Amino acid sequence: VTHDASEAAIADYVHIIDRGKIVSSGDSHVILTDKELLKGIGIDCPFATKLAYKMMEKGVSFSRIPITAAEFNPSLINYI
């Protein structure tokens, strides 16, 4: 159990609970990259995901939006 999306990102499957009710369950990539879902219940995306979204606004593309630093780092190689 955690309130930190970056910590939850290491899980394969997550449940999002708001006020004692499960509001979403599923693959961690699907859930933790859903900005609107997380924002709606007051949870930030994982740091790597937020950074990826900022880079996407500047034209950088990702084959899969990262949710951990380990996933994010290989994507940077293309832009160094």
Short mmCIF file of N, CA and C in Angstrom, two decimals:
data_model
loop_
_atom_site.label_atom_id
_atom_site.label_comp_id
_atom_site.label_asym_id
_atom_site.label_seq_id
_atom_site.Cartn_x
_atom_site.Cartn_y
_atom_site.Cartn_z
N VAL A 1 0.85 -1.18 0.00
CA VAL A 1 0.00 0.00 0.00
C VAL A 1 0.89 1.24 0.00
N THR A 2 0.59 2.17 -0.90
CA THR A 2 1.37 3.40 -0.98
C THR A 2 0.52 4.52 -1.54
N HIS A 3 0.93 5.73 -1.25
CA HIS A 3 0.32 6.91 -1.85
C HIS A 3 1.25 7.53 -2.89
N ASP A 4 2.35 6.88 -3.16
CA ASP A 4 3.38 7.37 -4.06
C ASP A 4 3.34 6.58 -5.37
N ALA A 5 2.91 7.25 -6.44
CA ALA A 5 2.78 6.57 -7.73
C ALA A 5 4.13 6.06 -8.24
N SER A 6 5.21 6.76 -7.95
CA SER A 6 6.53 6.29 -8.38
C SER A 6 6.89 4.98 -7.69
N GLU A 7 6.48 4.83 -6.46
CA GLU A 7 6.71 3.57 -5.75
C GLU A 7 5.81 2.47 -6.30
N ALA A 8 4.57 2.81 -6.62
CA ALA A 8 3.63 1.83 -7.16
C ALA A 8 4.04 1.35 -8.55
N ALA A 9 4.87 2.14 -9.24
CA ALA A 9 5.25 1.83 -10.62
C ALA A 9 6.04 0.53 -10.75
N ILE A 10 6.61 0.04 -9.66
CA ILE A 10 7.37 -1.21 -9.75
C ILE A 10 6.45 -2.43 -9.76
N ALA A 11 5.18 -2.22 -9.47
CA ALA A 11 4.22 -3.32 -9.46
C ALA A 11 3.75 -3.63 -10.89
N ASP A 12 3.35 -4.87 -11.12
CA ASP A 12 2.78 -5.24 -12.41
C ASP A 12 1.31 -4.84 -12.52
N TYR A 13 0.64 -4.83 -11.39
CA TYR A 13 -0.81 -4.61 -11.34
C TYR A 13 -1.10 -3.69 -10.17
N VAL A 14 -1.97 -2.71 -10.36
CA VAL A 14 -2.30 -1.79 -9.27
C VAL A 14 -3.80 -1.63 -9.12
N HIS A 15 -4.19 -1.27 -7.92
CA HIS A 15 -5.56 -0.89 -7.60
C HIS A 15 -5.51 0.55 -7.13
N ILE A 16 -6.38 1.39 -7.65
CA ILE A 16 -6.49 2.77 -7.19
C ILE A 16 -7.75 2.85 -6.33
N ILE A 17 -7.55 3.26 -5.10
CA ILE A 17 -8.65 3.34 -4.14
C ILE A 17 -8.85 4.80 -3.75
N ASP A 18 -10.08 5.24 -3.81
CA ASP A 18 -10.44 6.60 -3.42
C ASP A 18 -11.61 6.53 -2.46
N ARG A 19 -11.41 7.04 -1.26
CA ARG A 19 -12.45 7.06 -0.23
C ARG A 19 -12.99 5.66 0.05
N GLY A 20 -12.09 4.68 0.07
CA GLY A 20 -12.46 3.32 0.43
C GLY A 20 -13.05 2.48 -0.69
N LYS A 21 -13.14 3.04 -1.88
CA LYS A 21 -13.70 2.30 -3.03
C LYS A 21 -12.65 2.18 -4.13
N ILE A 22 -12.59 1.01 -4.74
CA ILE A 22 -11.68 0.80 -5.87
C ILE A 22 -12.26 1.55 -7.07
N VAL A 23 -11.49 2.52 -7.58
CA VAL A 23 -11.94 3.30 -8.73
C VAL A 23 -11.30 2.82 -10.03
N SER A 24 -10.20 2.09 -9.92
CA SER A 24 -9.57 1.55 -11.10
C SER A 24 -8.60 0.44 -10.69
N SER A 25 -8.49 -0.56 -11.53
CA SER A 25 -7.55 -1.67 -11.32
C SER A 25 -7.02 -2.08 -12.67
N GLY A 26 -5.75 -2.48 -12.70
CA GLY A 26 -5.23 -2.98 -13.95
C GLY A 26 -3.72 -2.90 -14.04
N ASP A 27 -3.24 -3.11 -15.24
CA ASP A 27 -1.82 -3.05 -15.55
C ASP A 27 -1.28 -1.69 -15.09
N SER A 28 -0.14 -1.72 -14.42
CA SER A 28 0.41 -0.48 -13.87
C SER A 28 0.69 0.56 -14.94
N HIS A 29 1.12 0.15 -16.14
CA HIS A 29 1.37 1.13 -17.20
C HIS A 29 0.08 1.83 -17.62
N VAL A 30 -0.97 1.09 -17.73
CA VAL A 30 -2.24 1.68 -18.16
C VAL A 30 -2.75 2.65 -17.10
N ILE A 31 -2.74 2.23 -15.85
CA ILE A 31 -3.28 3.04 -14.77
C ILE A 31 -2.39 4.26 -14.49
N LEU A 32 -1.09 4.05 -14.36
CA LEU A 32 -0.20 5.12 -13.91
C LEU A 32 0.17 6.12 -14.99
N THR A 33 -0.26 5.89 -16.22
CA THR A 33 -0.07 6.89 -17.27
C THR A 33 -1.38 7.60 -17.61
N ASP A 34 -2.43 7.29 -16.89
CA ASP A 34 -3.74 7.92 -17.09
C ASP A 34 -3.80 9.20 -16.26
N LYS A 35 -3.32 10.30 -16.85
CA LYS A 35 -3.21 11.57 -16.13
C LYS A 35 -4.55 12.03 -15.57
N GLU A 36 -5.60 11.89 -16.34
CA GLU A 36 -6.91 12.38 -15.90
C GLU A 36 -7.45 11.58 -14.71
N LEU A 37 -7.31 10.27 -14.76
CA LEU A 37 -7.75 9.43 -13.65
C LEU A 37 -7.02 9.83 -12.38
N LEU A 38 -5.70 9.89 -12.45
CA LEU A 38 -4.90 10.19 -11.26
C LEU A 38 -5.16 11.60 -10.76
N LYS A 39 -5.22 12.55 -11.66
CA LYS A 39 -5.48 13.94 -11.27
C LYS A 39 -6.84 14.06 -10.58
N GLY A 40 -7.81 13.33 -11.09
CA GLY A 40 -9.16 13.39 -10.53
C GLY A 40 -9.26 12.94 -9.08
N ILE A 41 -8.30 12.13 -8.65
CA ILE A 41 -8.33 11.68 -7.25
C ILE A 41 -7.14 12.21 -6.46
N GLY A 42 -6.43 13.17 -7.05
CA GLY A 42 -5.37 13.86 -6.32
C GLY A 42 -4.05 13.12 -6.22
N ILE A 43 -3.76 12.26 -7.19
CA ILE A 43 -2.49 11.53 -7.21
C ILE A 43 -1.68 12.02 -8.41
N ASP A 44 -0.39 12.28 -8.19
CA ASP A 44 0.50 12.65 -9.29
C ASP A 44 0.95 11.40 -10.04
N CYS A 45 1.20 11.55 -11.33
CA CYS A 45 1.83 10.48 -12.10
C CYS A 45 3.22 10.24 -11.54
N PRO A 46 3.79 9.07 -11.79
CA PRO A 46 5.19 8.85 -11.41
C PRO A 46 6.08 9.92 -12.05
N PHE A 47 7.20 10.25 -11.38
CA PHE A 47 8.08 11.29 -11.88
C PHE A 47 8.52 11.03 -13.32
N ALA A 48 8.93 9.81 -13.63
CA ALA A 48 9.38 9.49 -14.99
C ALA A 48 8.27 9.74 -16.01
N THR A 49 7.05 9.48 -15.63
CA THR A 49 5.91 9.69 -16.52
C THR A 49 5.66 11.18 -16.73
N LYS A 50 5.71 11.96 -15.65
CA LYS A 50 5.53 13.41 -15.77
C LYS A 50 6.61 14.01 -16.67
N LEU A 51 7.84 13.58 -16.49
CA LEU A 51 8.93 14.08 -17.31
C LEU A 51 8.74 13.69 -18.78
N ALA A 52 8.29 12.47 -19.02
CA ALA A 52 8.04 12.02 -20.39
C ALA A 52 6.95 12.86 -21.05
N TYR A 53 5.87 13.15 -20.30
CA TYR A 53 4.80 13.98 -20.86
C TYR A 53 5.31 15.38 -21.20
N LYS A 54 6.17 15.95 -20.34
CA LYS A 54 6.76 17.27 -20.62
C LYS A 54 7.61 17.21 -21.89
N MET A 55 8.39 16.15 -22.05
CA MET A 55 9.22 16.01 -23.23
C MET A 55 8.37 15.81 -24.48
N MET A 56 7.25 15.10 -24.34
CA MET A 56 6.35 14.89 -25.47
C MET A 56 5.77 16.22 -25.95
N GLU A 57 5.53 17.15 -25.02
CA GLU A 57 5.05 18.48 -25.40
C GLU A 57 6.06 19.21 -26.26
N LYS A 58 7.33 18.84 -26.13
CA LYS A 58 8.42 19.46 -26.90
C LYS A 58 8.77 18.67 -28.16
N GLY A 59 7.97 17.63 -28.45
CA GLY A 59 8.17 16.88 -29.68
C GLY A 59 8.92 15.57 -29.55
N VAL A 60 9.32 15.21 -28.34
CA VAL A 60 10.01 13.93 -28.13
C VAL A 60 8.96 12.82 -28.13
N SER A 61 9.27 11.70 -28.77
CA SER A 61 8.32 10.59 -28.79
C SER A 61 8.89 9.40 -28.02
N PHE A 62 8.00 8.62 -27.50
CA PHE A 62 8.33 7.41 -26.75
C PHE A 62 7.53 6.26 -27.33
N SER A 63 8.16 5.10 -27.47
CA SER A 63 7.42 3.94 -27.95
C SER A 63 6.43 3.47 -26.89
N ARG A 64 6.80 3.67 -25.64
CA ARG A 64 5.93 3.35 -24.50
C ARG A 64 6.24 4.37 -23.43
N ILE A 65 5.22 5.01 -22.89
CA ILE A 65 5.45 6.03 -21.87
C ILE A 65 6.04 5.36 -20.63
N PRO A 66 7.20 5.85 -20.18
CA PRO A 66 7.84 5.22 -19.03
C PRO A 66 7.14 5.56 -17.73
N ILE A 67 7.19 4.61 -16.77
CA ILE A 67 6.67 4.87 -15.44
C ILE A 67 7.76 4.74 -14.38
N THR A 68 8.94 4.29 -14.79
CA THR A 68 10.07 4.19 -13.87
C THR A 68 11.30 4.80 -14.53
N ALA A 69 12.29 5.14 -13.71
CA ALA A 69 13.54 5.67 -14.25
C ALA A 69 14.22 4.65 -15.13
N ALA A 70 14.14 3.38 -14.76
CA ALA A 70 14.78 2.32 -15.56
C ALA A 70 14.18 2.25 -16.97
N GLU A 71 12.89 2.52 -17.09
CA GLU A 71 12.27 2.53 -18.41
C GLU A 71 12.57 3.83 -19.16
N PHE A 72 12.72 4.90 -18.42
CA PHE A 72 12.95 6.21 -19.02
C PHE A 72 14.35 6.34 -19.60
N ASN A 73 15.33 5.87 -18.91
CA ASN A 73 16.73 6.07 -19.31
C ASN A 73 17.06 5.59 -20.72
N PRO A 74 16.66 4.40 -21.15
CA PRO A 74 16.99 3.99 -22.53
C PRO A 74 16.38 4.92 -23.58
N SER A 75 15.26 5.54 -23.27
CA SER A 75 14.64 6.46 -24.22
C SER A 75 15.49 7.70 -24.43
N LEU A 76 16.26 8.09 -23.43
CA LEU A 76 17.09 9.29 -23.54
C LEU A 76 18.25 9.10 -24.50
N ILE A 77 18.70 7.88 -24.69
CA ILE A 77 19.84 7.61 -25.57
C ILE A 77 19.59 8.18 -26.96
N ASN A 78 18.34 8.15 -27.41
CA ASN A 78 18.00 8.64 -28.75
C ASN A 78 18.18 10.14 -28.88
N TYR A 79 18.25 10.86 -27.75
CA TYR A 79 18.27 12.33 -27.80
C TYR A 79 19.57 12.93 -27.26
N ILE A 80 20.56 12.07 -27.00
CA ILE A 80 21.84 12.58 -26.49
C ILE A 80 22.78 12.80 -27.66
#
